[in-house]
Short mmCIF file of N, CA and C in Angstrom, two decimals:
data_model
loop_
_atom_site.label_atom_id
_atom_site.label_comp_id
_atom_site.label_asym_id
_atom_site.label_seq_id
_atom_site.Cartn_x
_atom_site.Cartn_y
_atom_site.Cartn_z
N UNK A 1 1.20 27.85 2.53
CA UNK A 1 0.80 28.15 1.23
C UNK A 1 1.84 28.51 0.43
N UNK A 2 2.27 28.03 -0.77
CA UNK A 2 3.31 28.70 -1.51
C UNK A 2 3.09 30.06 -2.29
N UNK A 3 1.76 30.55 -2.47
CA UNK A 3 1.25 31.47 -2.99
C UNK A 3 0.42 32.33 -2.24
N UNK A 4 0.06 33.71 -2.18
CA UNK A 4 -0.62 34.32 -1.42
C UNK A 4 -2.10 34.28 -2.37
N UNK A 5 -3.15 34.52 -1.84
CA UNK A 5 -4.48 34.70 -2.87
C UNK A 5 -5.59 34.32 -1.81
N UNK A 6 -6.85 34.32 -2.45
CA UNK A 6 -7.87 33.86 -1.77
C UNK A 6 -8.07 32.52 -1.78
N UNK A 7 -8.21 31.82 -0.51
CA UNK A 7 -8.27 30.38 -0.35
C UNK A 7 -9.84 30.18 0.12
N UNK A 8 -10.33 29.10 -0.55
CA UNK A 8 -11.72 28.92 -0.26
C UNK A 8 -11.74 27.18 0.00
N UNK A 9 -12.38 26.78 1.03
CA UNK A 9 -12.30 25.36 1.44
C UNK A 9 -13.87 24.89 1.68
N UNK A 10 -14.30 23.96 0.70
CA UNK A 10 -15.68 23.72 0.71
C UNK A 10 -15.81 22.23 0.97
N UNK A 11 -16.96 21.73 1.32
CA UNK A 11 -17.40 20.49 1.73
C UNK A 11 -18.55 20.15 0.89
N UNK A 12 -18.78 18.91 0.31
CA UNK A 12 -19.83 18.34 -0.41
C UNK A 12 -19.78 16.77 -0.20
N UNK A 13 -21.08 16.22 -0.44
CA UNK A 13 -21.12 14.93 -0.26
C UNK A 13 -20.91 14.01 -1.78
N UNK A 14 -21.04 12.88 -1.82
CA UNK A 14 -20.65 12.02 -2.88
C UNK A 14 -21.66 12.62 -4.04
N UNK A 15 -22.84 13.05 -3.56
CA UNK A 15 -23.79 13.57 -4.90
C UNK A 15 -23.66 15.10 -5.16
N UNK A 16 -22.81 15.60 -4.52
CA UNK A 16 -22.47 17.23 -4.48
C UNK A 16 -23.75 17.95 -3.93
N UNK A 17 -24.18 17.22 -2.78
CA UNK A 17 -25.36 17.71 -2.03
C UNK A 17 -24.68 18.43 -0.88
N UNK A 18 -25.52 19.25 -0.01
CA UNK A 18 -25.09 19.74 1.19
C UNK A 18 -23.91 20.45 0.95
N UNK A 19 -23.52 21.00 -0.21
CA UNK A 19 -22.20 21.87 -0.26
C UNK A 19 -22.38 23.02 0.50
N UNK A 20 -21.30 23.11 1.27
CA UNK A 20 -21.14 24.55 2.01
C UNK A 20 -19.54 25.16 2.00
N UNK A 21 -19.30 26.15 2.38
CA UNK A 21 -18.07 26.62 2.42
C UNK A 21 -17.74 26.77 3.85
N UNK A 22 -16.35 26.33 4.26
CA UNK A 22 -16.14 26.58 5.55
C UNK A 22 -15.06 27.62 5.70
N UNK A 23 -14.35 27.99 4.70
CA UNK A 23 -13.47 29.06 4.81
C UNK A 23 -13.27 29.78 3.37
N UNK A 24 -13.36 30.92 3.45
CA UNK A 24 -13.16 31.81 2.27
C UNK A 24 -12.67 33.20 2.62
N UNK A 25 -11.33 33.24 2.66
CA UNK A 25 -10.42 34.39 2.98
C UNK A 25 -9.18 34.52 2.21
N UNK A 26 -8.76 35.72 2.18
CA UNK A 26 -7.44 36.10 1.57
C UNK A 26 -6.44 35.58 2.52
N UNK A 27 -5.30 34.93 2.03
CA UNK A 27 -4.28 34.46 2.93
C UNK A 27 -2.78 34.78 2.16
N UNK A 28 -1.76 35.05 3.16
CA UNK A 28 -0.41 35.21 2.69
C UNK A 28 0.19 33.98 2.64
N UNK A 29 1.32 34.08 2.06
CA UNK A 29 2.31 32.85 1.94
C UNK A 29 2.49 32.30 3.40
N UNK A 30 2.86 30.99 3.81
CA UNK A 30 3.11 30.52 4.83
C UNK A 30 2.29 29.54 5.35
N UNK A 31 2.59 29.08 6.51
CA UNK A 31 1.96 27.92 7.19
C UNK A 31 0.54 28.29 7.81
N UNK A 32 -0.47 27.49 7.54
CA UNK A 32 -1.94 27.98 8.15
C UNK A 32 -2.47 26.74 8.49
N UNK A 33 -3.50 26.96 9.49
CA UNK A 33 -4.24 25.81 10.02
C UNK A 33 -5.76 26.29 10.16
N UNK A 34 -6.76 25.11 10.07
CA UNK A 34 -8.18 25.59 10.27
C UNK A 34 -8.62 24.28 11.03
N UNK A 35 -9.61 24.70 11.96
CA UNK A 35 -10.21 23.42 12.62
C UNK A 35 -11.44 23.18 12.26
N UNK A 36 -12.05 22.03 11.57
CA UNK A 36 -13.27 21.75 11.20
C UNK A 36 -13.90 20.88 12.13
N UNK A 37 -14.90 21.04 12.78
CA UNK A 37 -15.68 20.21 13.60
C UNK A 37 -16.84 19.73 13.01
N UNK A 38 -17.00 18.52 12.49
CA UNK A 38 -18.21 17.98 11.75
C UNK A 38 -19.60 17.69 12.45
N UNK A 39 -19.96 18.40 13.46
CA UNK A 39 -21.16 17.94 14.10
C UNK A 39 -22.30 18.11 13.26
N UNK A 40 -22.35 18.80 12.20
CA UNK A 40 -23.63 18.65 11.37
C UNK A 40 -23.54 17.83 10.26
N UNK A 41 -22.53 16.93 10.12
CA UNK A 41 -22.55 15.98 9.03
C UNK A 41 -22.90 14.63 9.59
N UNK A 42 -23.73 13.81 8.96
CA UNK A 42 -23.97 12.57 9.14
C UNK A 42 -23.03 11.66 8.62
N UNK A 43 -22.97 10.45 9.18
CA UNK A 43 -21.94 9.59 8.91
C UNK A 43 -22.01 9.39 7.11
N UNK A 44 -20.60 9.32 6.52
CA UNK A 44 -20.65 8.89 4.97
C UNK A 44 -19.34 9.49 4.71
N UNK A 45 -19.50 9.35 3.19
CA UNK A 45 -18.17 9.81 2.42
C UNK A 45 -18.47 11.38 2.13
N UNK A 46 -17.40 12.21 2.19
CA UNK A 46 -17.46 13.49 1.91
C UNK A 46 -16.13 13.95 1.09
N UNK A 47 -16.16 15.22 0.45
CA UNK A 47 -15.03 15.62 -0.29
C UNK A 47 -14.89 16.91 0.22
N UNK A 48 -13.41 17.41 0.68
CA UNK A 48 -13.14 18.73 0.64
C UNK A 48 -12.43 19.31 -0.35
N UNK A 49 -12.83 20.46 -0.93
CA UNK A 49 -12.01 21.08 -1.94
C UNK A 49 -11.30 22.59 -1.51
N UNK A 50 -9.93 22.41 -1.78
CA UNK A 50 -9.23 23.62 -1.42
C UNK A 50 -9.00 24.21 -2.69
N UNK A 51 -9.22 25.74 -2.77
CA UNK A 51 -8.97 26.41 -4.19
C UNK A 51 -8.43 27.58 -3.62
N UNK A 52 -7.24 27.88 -4.58
CA UNK A 52 -6.43 29.03 -4.40
C UNK A 52 -6.11 29.67 -5.74
N UNK A 53 -6.62 30.70 -5.95
CA UNK A 53 -6.35 31.51 -7.28
C UNK A 53 -6.66 30.42 -8.45
N UNK A 54 -7.79 29.78 -8.44
CA UNK A 54 -8.19 29.12 -9.63
C UNK A 54 -7.70 27.65 -9.65
N UNK A 55 -6.68 27.43 -8.68
CA UNK A 55 -6.20 25.96 -8.60
C UNK A 55 -6.72 25.21 -7.55
N UNK A 56 -7.27 23.99 -7.93
CA UNK A 56 -8.21 23.20 -6.91
C UNK A 56 -7.44 21.94 -6.57
N UNK A 57 -7.56 21.46 -5.27
CA UNK A 57 -7.38 20.23 -4.92
C UNK A 57 -8.61 19.62 -4.21
N UNK A 58 -9.01 18.45 -4.47
CA UNK A 58 -10.10 17.85 -3.77
C UNK A 58 -9.84 16.41 -3.09
N UNK A 59 -10.16 16.29 -1.97
CA UNK A 59 -9.63 15.21 -0.99
C UNK A 59 -10.94 14.50 -0.40
N UNK A 60 -10.84 13.17 -0.41
CA UNK A 60 -12.05 12.45 0.34
C UNK A 60 -11.86 12.24 1.57
N UNK A 61 -12.78 12.26 2.25
CA UNK A 61 -12.69 11.86 3.86
C UNK A 61 -14.05 11.10 4.25
N UNK A 62 -14.01 10.43 5.39
CA UNK A 62 -15.06 9.70 5.85
C UNK A 62 -15.39 10.40 7.22
N UNK A 63 -16.72 10.68 7.38
CA UNK A 63 -17.18 11.14 8.67
C UNK A 63 -17.72 10.01 9.40
N UNK A 64 -17.26 9.56 10.59
CA UNK A 64 -17.56 8.49 11.27
C UNK A 64 -19.05 8.50 11.81
N UNK A 65 -19.59 7.49 12.29
CA UNK A 65 -20.93 7.47 13.00
C UNK A 65 -20.57 8.36 14.48
N UNK A 66 -21.77 9.09 14.54
CA UNK A 66 -21.79 9.86 15.99
C UNK A 66 -21.82 8.79 16.99
N UNK A 67 -21.27 9.40 18.20
CA UNK A 67 -21.20 8.42 19.31
C UNK A 67 -21.98 9.13 20.36
#
């Protein structure tokens, strides 16, 4: 992170349903990682949004079929 602040990572589907927050904590400047295991998501297209101090970035990802 280039700046410190409260970091919020959330997941939603293409209809903004099943919205939930997977991380919401204060973080200092530096490299960080988080592991997200999507056992509760059915296959489909989802979006995750990373927000820090009012700045947000949304990225699409595809949850594959369960095996």
